[in-house]
Amino acid sequence: MTKQLGFLHNSEKCVGCQGCEMACKNEYQTDAAPRWRQVFQLREEDYSLPTRMFFSMACNHCANPECLRVCPVKAYTKREDGIVVHDHDRCIGCRLCLMACPYDRPQFNPAQKKVEKCNLCYQRIDKGEKPACVAACIPEALQLVEINEALDQRMGVLKTLPGLPSPDITQPAIRFIGPKQGKQIRRD
Amino acid sequence: MGTWEWPLIVFTVLSQISIGIIVGLLGLDCRNQLKEKLFKQGVVVSGILLMIALLASLFHLGHPEAAYRAITHLGSSWLSREILFFILTFVGWLYLLWLSFHPAGKLRSSLLITSVLGLLGIISSAMIYVLPRVPAWNNVAPVFFFILTAGLLGALALVILGGKELQPEQKKSLLNWALGCIIVSIFMFVLYASTIKVNAQGAATVQFLLSSPLFWLRAGLGWLAPLILLLIGLKSQKVFTASTLYLVFALVGVGEILGRALFYVSAVGIHISALF
Ligand code: SF4
Ligand code: SF4
């Protein structure tokens, strides 16, 4: 693997509109239940500042993907650019990857009795386009980035957020920019 | 919290009894030459259990018709390895079946090879659950629990199957073995509960178990009652009528099934903690 593509999510810009989720659903015409991408709001117990804070997460195309390790049919492969691709045709629906992923990103489709997940729009990336979710994010809170040292050393770039599983388990290819304190008001 | 995984409960418990019987036959044969009838009975029952177990495992899959593909990731998937070892165990069993009708070949070495393959199958089954995402499983406990089920139910099944074919000392050593497995199971559980408590998910698993009536039913029926019956029975051989043996087997069987169900249900994984 020569590089690791991933996501950078900026909670300062995110307004929780779920446009990324809808763009994903629209691109792949997925059934109602599986949510390849999902917008979450941090709980007050986990992040007790008076801010309302969202983050958006799909598969994190981890450097150490547990889904890939456990799958008995080799449905998962990791591309040279780090994208973890799930081959829907190979899946036999054993749901072991569901147990193994700390982010609950492989989603079981009860109608098809198979698992499905975000493949980082690799077919769009191969054409030089942005993933559907990134392209649809109006405030540009979600970006496609290369995960590397330079990114991790940038001021304000976080490897995890309160309430997320430890990144040590799978080394997810996602980074975050937290909100500036006091700018967003918790309204719930 | 996990779910009631019935196909997996049936698969793991039955396959473990099946392999426990083969290992028990090997143990008996190493002490004194096995009687032909007991060998045949043990092999046939073990095979029937293994076939039901393998069939049950298919019901867990979304696409059982493509189950053959599950053997293609031996490099890192314990599920692939488990299936490989169970297929090899089944091949070993076929040879044992042949031997039970043509008693000429190398019985002990065939029992040994089939036992080793079966035990590797059980260890692989357990290793599937050793997942960093599930702290309650991410340790040696699943391997111990699965092997203890095989030892316990395998020995008791052989005592029942053996009936009058078993010499008193063979019967006694199988019952002693079962008693030992129960004591180790209780000890292992206490150790397991006290070690996994250190993190939030493990503590949630322990709390779930200790507050579940099913767990106490499992402990009472599957550990305590057979422990007392075995202790009394082993002191005075006469108490062990056939019906007492059936009772002990039934109690332990229910206990192990409940225990396995709770193994799946009580597993708490690491999750994203956020509002959706
Ligand atoms: S987020 Fe989950 S599904 Fe995606 S690569 Fe990581 S472990 Fe696999
Ligand atoms: S559900 Fe499908 S993708 Fe997931 S581990 Fe099983 S076969 Fe692999």
Coordinates of C-alpha atoms and ligand atoms in Angstrom, one line a residue:
Chain A
M1 CA 0.0 0.0 0.0
T2 CA 1.5 3.3 -1.1
K3 CA -1.0 5.7 0.4
Q4 CA -4.0 5.9 2.7
L5 CA -7.0 7.8 1.6
G6 CA -9.5 8.8 4.2
F7 CA -11.9 11.5 5.5
L8 CA -11.3 14.7 7.3
H9 CA -14.4 15.9 9.1
N10 CA -14.7 19.5 10.4
S11 CA -17.3 19.8 13.2
E12 CA -16.8 23.6 13.2
K13 CA -18.4 23.6 9.7
C14 CA -20.8 20.7 10.0
V15 CA -24.5 21.7 10.6
G16 CA -25.8 18.2 10.9
C17 CA -27.9 18.5 7.7
Q18 CA -27.3 14.8 6.7
G19 CA -26.8 15.9 3.1
C20 CA -23.8 13.5 3.0
E21 CA -26.0 10.6 4.1
M22 CA -28.6 11.4 1.5
A23 CA -26.0 11.8 -1.3
C24 CA -24.7 8.4 -0.5
K25 CA -28.2 6.8 -0.5
N26 CA -28.9 8.6 -3.8
E27 CA -25.7 7.5 -5.4
Y28 CA -26.1 3.8 -4.6
Q29 CA -29.9 3.7 -4.3
T30 CA -29.5 1.7 -1.1
D31 CA -32.5 0.2 0.8
A32 CA -33.9 2.2 3.6
A33 CA -32.3 0.4 6.5
P34 CA -28.6 0.2 5.8
R35 CA -26.8 3.5 6.5
W36 CA -23.4 3.4 4.9
R37 CA -22.8 6.9 6.1
Q38 CA -24.3 8.3 9.2
V39 CA -24.3 11.7 10.9
F40 CA -24.0 11.5 14.7
Q41 CA -24.3 14.1 17.4
L42 CA -22.0 13.9 20.4
R43 CA -23.6 13.2 23.7
E44 CA -23.5 15.8 26.5
E45 CA -22.0 13.2 28.8
D46 CA -19.1 12.7 26.4
Y47 CA -18.5 16.3 25.4
S48 CA -19.8 18.6 28.1
L49 CA -19.2 22.0 26.5
P50 CA -22.2 24.1 25.6
T51 CA -21.9 23.2 21.9
R52 CA -24.0 21.1 19.6
M53 CA -21.5 19.0 17.8
F54 CA -21.9 16.6 14.9
F55 CA -19.7 14.3 13.0
S56 CA -20.3 12.2 10.0
M57 CA -18.9 8.7 9.6
A58 CA -18.9 5.9 7.0
C59 CA -16.4 3.1 6.8
N60 CA -13.1 4.4 7.9
H61 CA -11.0 2.3 5.5
C62 CA -8.8 1.4 8.5
A63 CA -5.1 0.7 8.2
N64 CA -5.7 -2.4 10.3
P65 CA -9.2 -3.4 9.1
E66 CA -10.7 -6.0 11.5
C67 CA -13.5 -6.7 8.9
L68 CA -10.9 -7.8 6.4
R69 CA -9.1 -10.0 8.9
V70 CA -12.2 -12.0 10.1
C71 CA -14.1 -12.4 6.8
P72 CA -14.0 -16.1 5.8
V73 CA -14.6 -15.5 2.1
K74 CA -12.1 -12.7 1.4
A75 CA -15.0 -10.3 0.6
Y76 CA -12.8 -7.4 1.8
T77 CA -9.7 -6.2 0.0
K78 CA -7.5 -3.2 0.6
R79 CA -6.5 -1.2 -2.4
E80 CA -3.1 0.4 -3.0
D81 CA -4.7 3.7 -2.1
G82 CA -5.9 2.3 1.2
I83 CA -9.6 2.0 0.3
V84 CA -11.2 -1.1 1.9
V85 CA -13.5 -2.5 -0.7
H86 CA -16.3 -4.9 0.1
D87 CA -17.3 -7.4 -2.6
H88 CA -21.0 -7.8 -2.2
D89 CA -21.1 -10.8 -4.6
R90 CA -18.7 -12.8 -2.4
C91 CA -20.4 -12.1 0.9
I92 CA -22.3 -15.1 2.4
G93 CA -23.9 -13.1 5.2
C94 CA -22.1 -14.7 8.2
R95 CA -22.1 -11.2 9.9
L96 CA -18.8 -11.8 11.5
C97 CA -17.5 -8.4 10.2
L98 CA -20.4 -6.8 12.0
M99 CA -19.1 -8.2 15.2
A100 CA -15.5 -7.2 14.5
C101 CA -15.9 -3.5 13.3
P102 CA -15.9 -1.1 16.3
Y103 CA -17.7 1.5 14.3
D104 CA -20.6 -0.7 13.2
R105 CA -20.0 0.3 9.6
P106 CA -20.7 -2.9 7.8
Q107 CA -24.4 -2.9 7.6
F108 CA -26.6 -6.0 7.3
N109 CA -29.2 -5.8 4.6
P110 CA -32.0 -8.1 5.9
A111 CA -33.7 -8.2 2.4
Q112 CA -30.5 -9.4 0.6
K113 CA -29.2 -11.3 3.7
K114 CA -25.8 -9.8 3.0
V115 CA -23.6 -7.1 4.3
E116 CA -22.8 -3.8 2.5
K117 CA -20.8 -0.8 3.3
C118 CA -19.1 2.4 1.9
N119 CA -16.4 1.6 -0.7
L120 CA -15.3 5.3 -0.7
C121 CA -16.8 5.7 -4.2
Y122 CA -13.6 4.2 -5.6
Q123 CA -15.1 4.2 -9.1
R124 CA -15.6 8.0 -8.9
I125 CA -12.1 8.4 -7.4
D126 CA -10.6 6.4 -10.2
K127 CA -12.2 9.0 -12.6
G128 CA -10.8 11.9 -10.6
E129 CA -14.1 12.8 -9.0
K130 CA -14.8 13.4 -5.3
P131 CA -16.9 10.8 -3.3
A132 CA -20.6 11.5 -3.5
C133 CA -20.8 12.5 0.2
V134 CA -17.8 14.9 0.0
A135 CA -19.2 16.5 -3.2
A136 CA -22.6 17.0 -1.6
C137 CA -21.4 18.6 1.6
I138 CA -22.5 22.3 1.3
P139 CA -20.4 23.8 4.1
E140 CA -17.5 21.6 3.0
A141 CA -17.2 20.0 6.4
L142 CA -16.3 16.6 4.9
Q143 CA -13.2 16.2 2.8
L144 CA -11.3 13.4 1.1
V145 CA -7.7 13.6 2.3
E146 CA -4.5 11.5 2.4
I147 CA -3.8 10.4 5.9
N148 CA -0.2 11.0 6.6
E149 CA 2.2 12.6 9.1
A150 CA 1.8 16.1 7.7
L151 CA -2.0 15.9 8.3
D152 CA -1.6 14.6 11.8
Q153 CA 0.8 17.4 12.7
R154 CA -1.5 20.2 11.4
M155 CA -2.9 22.3 14.3
G156 CA -6.4 21.2 15.4
V157 CA -6.4 17.9 13.6
L158 CA -7.6 15.2 16.0
K159 CA -7.4 11.4 15.6
T160 CA -10.5 10.8 17.6
L161 CA -13.5 12.4 19.3
P162 CA -15.0 11.8 22.7
G163 CA -17.4 8.8 22.6
L164 CA -15.5 7.1 19.7
P165 CA -13.8 3.7 20.1
S166 CA -10.0 3.9 20.6
P167 CA -8.3 4.3 17.2
D168 CA -5.7 1.8 18.3
I169 CA -8.0 -1.1 17.5
T170 CA -8.2 -0.6 13.7
Q171 CA -6.3 2.7 13.0
P172 CA -9.2 4.3 11.2
A173 CA -8.4 6.6 8.2
I174 CA -10.5 9.5 9.5
R175 CA -9.4 12.7 11.2
F176 CA -11.5 15.4 12.9
I177 CA -11.4 19.1 13.5
G178 CA -13.3 20.0 16.6
P179 CA -15.5 23.1 17.0
K180 CA -14.2 26.3 18.5
Q181 CA -15.6 26.5 22.0
G182 CA -18.7 28.6 22.5
K183 CA -19.5 29.1 18.8
Q184 CA -22.3 26.6 18.5
I185 CA -25.1 26.6 20.9
R186 CA -26.6 23.4 22.3
R187 CA -30.3 23.6 21.7
D188 CA -31.5 20.1 22.6
Chain B
M1 CA -25.7 -6.7 24.0
G2 CA -25.6 -9.7 21.7
T3 CA -28.5 -11.8 20.4
W4 CA -29.8 -15.3 20.8
E5 CA -27.7 -17.1 18.2
W6 CA -29.5 -20.5 18.1
P7 CA -27.7 -22.0 15.1
L8 CA -24.4 -21.1 16.7
I9 CA -25.4 -22.4 20.1
V10 CA -26.5 -25.7 18.5
F11 CA -23.4 -25.9 16.3
T12 CA -20.9 -25.2 19.0
V13 CA -22.4 -27.3 21.8
L14 CA -23.1 -30.4 19.6
S15 CA -19.8 -30.3 17.8
Q16 CA -18.0 -30.0 21.1
I17 CA -19.9 -33.1 22.5
S18 CA -19.1 -35.0 19.4
I19 CA -15.3 -34.2 19.7
G20 CA -15.4 -34.8 23.4
I21 CA -16.7 -38.3 22.7
I22 CA -13.8 -39.1 20.3
V23 CA -11.3 -37.7 22.8
G24 CA -12.9 -39.8 25.6
L25 CA -12.7 -42.9 23.4
L26 CA -9.0 -42.2 22.9
G27 CA -8.5 -41.8 26.7
L28 CA -10.3 -45.1 27.4
D29 CA -8.4 -46.9 24.8
C30 CA -5.1 -45.7 26.2
R31 CA -6.0 -47.1 29.6
N32 CA -7.4 -50.5 28.5
Q33 CA -8.2 -51.8 25.1
L34 CA -11.6 -50.4 24.0
K35 CA -14.5 -52.8 23.6
E36 CA -15.6 -53.1 20.0
K37 CA -19.3 -52.3 20.8
L38 CA -18.5 -49.2 22.8
F39 CA -16.1 -48.0 20.1
K40 CA -18.8 -48.4 17.4
Q41 CA -21.5 -46.8 19.5
G42 CA -19.3 -43.8 20.4
V43 CA -18.2 -43.3 16.8
V44 CA -21.8 -43.5 15.4
V45 CA -23.2 -41.1 18.0
S46 CA -20.3 -38.7 17.7
G47 CA -20.8 -38.6 13.9
I48 CA -24.5 -38.0 14.1
L49 CA -23.9 -35.1 16.5
L50 CA -21.2 -33.6 14.2
M51 CA -23.5 -33.8 11.2
I52 CA -26.4 -32.1 13.0
A53 CA -23.9 -29.5 14.3
L54 CA -22.6 -28.7 10.8
L55 CA -26.1 -28.6 9.4
A56 CA -27.2 -26.2 12.1
S57 CA -24.2 -23.9 11.4
L58 CA -25.6 -23.3 7.9
F59 CA -28.7 -21.7 9.4
H60 CA -26.6 -18.9 10.7
L61 CA -25.5 -17.8 7.2
G62 CA -27.5 -15.4 5.1
H63 CA -26.5 -17.5 2.0
P64 CA -26.0 -21.2 3.1
E65 CA -25.8 -22.2 -0.6
A66 CA -22.5 -20.4 -0.8
A67 CA -21.0 -21.8 2.4
Y68 CA -18.3 -23.6 0.5
R69 CA -16.6 -20.2 -0.1
A70 CA -16.1 -19.8 3.7
I71 CA -12.9 -21.8 3.5
T72 CA -11.0 -19.4 1.3
H73 CA -9.4 -17.1 3.8
L74 CA -7.2 -19.4 5.8
G75 CA -4.5 -16.8 6.1
S76 CA -6.2 -14.7 8.7
S77 CA -9.9 -15.8 9.3
W78 CA -10.5 -18.2 12.2
L79 CA -13.9 -19.0 10.7
S80 CA -12.1 -20.4 7.6
R81 CA -9.8 -22.3 9.7
E82 CA -12.6 -23.7 11.8
I83 CA -14.4 -25.0 8.8
L84 CA -11.2 -26.6 7.4
F85 CA -10.6 -28.4 10.7
F86 CA -14.2 -29.6 11.0
I87 CA -14.0 -30.9 7.5
L88 CA -10.8 -32.8 8.3
T89 CA -12.3 -34.0 11.6
F90 CA -15.3 -35.3 9.5
V91 CA -12.8 -37.2 7.2
G92 CA -11.1 -38.6 10.3
W93 CA -14.5 -39.6 11.6
L94 CA -15.4 -41.4 8.3
Y95 CA -12.2 -43.5 8.7
L96 CA -13.2 -44.3 12.4
L97 CA -16.6 -45.4 11.1
W98 CA -14.9 -47.7 8.6
L99 CA -12.7 -49.0 11.4
S100 CA -15.7 -49.7 13.6
F101 CA -17.0 -52.1 11.0
H102 CA -13.6 -53.5 10.0
P103 CA -11.6 -53.6 13.2
A104 CA -8.2 -54.2 11.9
G105 CA -6.5 -50.9 11.3
K106 CA -4.6 -48.6 13.6
L107 CA -7.4 -47.6 15.9
R108 CA -5.5 -45.6 18.5
S109 CA -3.5 -43.5 16.1
S110 CA -6.7 -42.8 14.1
L111 CA -8.5 -41.8 17.3
L112 CA -5.5 -39.6 18.2
I113 CA -5.4 -37.8 14.8
T114 CA -9.2 -37.3 14.8
S115 CA -9.1 -35.9 18.3
V116 CA -6.3 -33.5 17.5
L117 CA -8.1 -32.3 14.4
G118 CA -11.3 -31.9 16.4
L119 CA -9.6 -30.0 19.2
L120 CA -8.0 -27.7 16.6
G121 CA -11.6 -27.2 15.3
I122 CA -12.9 -26.3 18.8
I123 CA -9.9 -23.9 19.4
S124 CA -10.6 -22.2 16.0
S125 CA -14.3 -21.9 16.9
A126 CA -13.3 -20.1 20.0
M127 CA -10.7 -17.9 18.3
I128 CA -13.5 -16.5 16.1
Y129 CA -14.7 -14.7 19.1
V130 CA -11.4 -13.3 20.3
L131 CA -12.1 -9.9 18.9
P132 CA -10.5 -6.6 20.1
R133 CA -13.9 -5.0 19.7
V134 CA -15.5 -7.3 22.3
P135 CA -13.4 -7.1 25.5
A136 CA -15.4 -9.9 27.2
W137 CA -14.2 -12.3 24.5
N138 CA -10.8 -10.8 23.7
N139 CA -8.9 -13.2 26.0
V140 CA -8.4 -17.0 26.5
A141 CA -11.8 -17.5 28.1
P142 CA -13.6 -18.6 24.9
V143 CA -11.0 -21.3 24.3
F144 CA -11.3 -22.6 27.8
F145 CA -15.1 -22.5 27.9
F146 CA -15.4 -24.4 24.6
I147 CA -12.9 -27.1 25.5
L148 CA -14.5 -27.5 28.9
T149 CA -17.9 -28.1 27.3
A150 CA -16.3 -30.8 25.1
G151 CA -14.6 -32.5 28.1
L152 CA -17.6 -32.3 30.3
L153 CA -20.4 -33.4 28.0
G154 CA -18.1 -35.8 26.0
A155 CA -17.2 -37.7 29.2
L156 CA -20.8 -37.9 30.4
A157 CA -22.1 -38.9 27.0
L158 CA -19.6 -41.8 27.0
V159 CA -20.6 -43.0 30.4
I160 CA -24.2 -43.2 29.2
L161 CA -23.2 -44.8 25.9
G162 CA -20.9 -47.2 27.6
G163 CA -23.4 -48.6 30.0
K164 CA -22.5 -52.1 31.0
E165 CA -19.6 -52.2 28.5
L166 CA -17.6 -50.0 30.7
Q167 CA -15.5 -51.5 33.5
P168 CA -16.2 -49.8 36.9
E169 CA -12.8 -48.1 36.9
Q170 CA -13.4 -46.7 33.4
K171 CA -16.7 -45.4 34.5
K172 CA -15.2 -43.9 37.6
S173 CA -12.4 -42.1 35.7
L174 CA -14.9 -40.6 33.2
L175 CA -17.1 -39.4 36.1
N176 CA -14.0 -38.0 37.9
W177 CA -13.0 -36.2 34.7
A178 CA -16.5 -34.7 34.4
L179 CA -16.4 -33.6 38.0
G180 CA -13.0 -32.0 37.4
C181 CA -14.4 -30.1 34.3
I182 CA -17.2 -28.7 36.4
I183 CA -14.9 -27.5 39.1
V184 CA -12.5 -25.9 36.6
S185 CA -15.5 -24.3 34.8
I186 CA -16.7 -22.6 38.0
F187 CA -13.1 -21.5 38.8
M188 CA -12.7 -20.2 35.2
F189 CA -15.9 -18.3 35.4
V190 CA -14.9 -16.5 38.6
L191 CA -11.5 -15.7 37.1
Y192 CA -13.2 -14.5 33.9
A193 CA -15.7 -12.3 35.6
S194 CA -13.1 -10.7 37.8
T195 CA -10.6 -10.0 35.0
I196 CA -13.0 -8.6 32.3
K197 CA -14.5 -6.2 34.9
V198 CA -11.6 -3.8 34.4
N199 CA -13.2 -2.0 31.4
A200 CA -16.7 -0.6 30.8
Q201 CA -17.8 -3.2 28.3
G202 CA -16.5 -6.1 30.3
A203 CA -18.1 -4.8 33.5
A204 CA -21.4 -4.5 31.6
T205 CA -21.1 -8.1 30.5
V206 CA -20.5 -9.2 34.2
Q207 CA -23.4 -7.1 35.4
F208 CA -25.7 -8.5 32.8
L209 CA -24.7 -12.1 33.7
L210 CA -25.0 -11.6 37.5
S211 CA -28.4 -9.9 37.2
S212 CA -29.8 -12.5 34.8
P213 CA -32.0 -15.3 36.3
L214 CA -30.9 -17.4 33.4
F215 CA -27.3 -17.2 34.6
W216 CA -28.3 -18.4 38.0
L217 CA -30.4 -21.2 36.5
R218 CA -27.3 -22.2 34.5
A219 CA -25.1 -22.1 37.6
G220 CA -27.6 -24.1 39.7
L221 CA -28.6 -26.7 37.1
G222 CA -25.4 -27.0 35.1
W223 CA -22.8 -26.7 37.9
L224 CA -24.1 -27.0 41.4
A225 CA -26.6 -29.8 41.1
P226 CA -24.4 -32.1 39.0
L227 CA -21.4 -31.3 41.3
I228 CA -23.4 -32.5 44.3
L229 CA -24.8 -35.6 42.5
L230 CA -21.3 -36.5 41.2
L231 CA -19.7 -36.0 44.6
I232 CA -22.3 -38.2 46.4
G233 CA -22.2 -40.8 43.6
L234 CA -18.5 -41.1 43.4
K235 CA -18.3 -41.7 47.2
S236 CA -20.7 -44.6 47.0
Q237 CA -20.8 -46.3 43.5
K238 CA -24.3 -47.6 44.1
V239 CA -26.1 -44.3 43.8
F240 CA -25.2 -44.2 40.1
T241 CA -28.2 -45.8 38.5
A242 CA -28.8 -45.3 34.8
S243 CA -31.5 -42.7 35.6
T244 CA -29.1 -40.7 37.8
L245 CA -26.6 -40.6 35.0
Y246 CA -29.3 -39.4 32.6
L247 CA -30.3 -36.8 35.1
V248 CA -26.7 -35.5 35.4
F249 CA -26.2 -35.5 31.6
A250 CA -29.5 -33.6 31.2
L251 CA -28.7 -31.0 33.9
V252 CA -25.2 -30.4 32.5
G253 CA -26.6 -30.3 28.9
V254 CA -29.2 -27.7 29.8
G255 CA -26.5 -25.8 31.8
E256 CA -24.1 -25.7 28.9
I257 CA -26.7 -24.7 26.4
L258 CA -27.8 -21.8 28.6
G259 CA -24.2 -20.9 29.3
R260 CA -23.5 -20.8 25.5
A261 CA -26.6 -18.7 24.9
L262 CA -25.5 -16.3 27.6
F263 CA -22.0 -16.2 26.1
Y264 CA -23.5 -14.7 22.9
V265 CA -26.2 -12.6 24.6
S266 CA -24.0 -11.1 27.3
A267 CA -21.2 -9.9 24.9
V268 CA -21.0 -6.1 24.9
G269 CA -19.0 -4.6 22.1
I270 CA -17.2 -1.3 21.9
H271 CA -19.5 1.1 20.1
I272 CA -19.7 4.7 19.0
S273 CA -21.3 6.5 21.9
A274 CA -23.3 9.3 20.3
L275 CA -26.9 10.4 19.4
F276 CA -28.1 9.2 16.0
Ligands
SF4_1 S1 -14.5 1.0 9.7 FE1 -15.0 -1.1 10.1 S2 -15.7 -1.8 8.1 FE2 -14.5 0.0 7.8 S3 -12.4 -0.7 7.4 FE3 -12.6 -0.2 9.6 S4 -13.1 -2.2 10.5 FE4 -13.5 -2.4 8.4
SF4_2 S1 -20.9 -11.0 6.5 FE1 -20.0 -11.1 4.4 S2 -18.4 -9.6 4.4 FE2 -19.0 -9.9 6.5 S3 -17.5 -11.4 7.3 FE3 -19.3 -12.6 6.6 S4 -18.9 -13.1 4.5 FE4 -17.4 -11.5 5.0

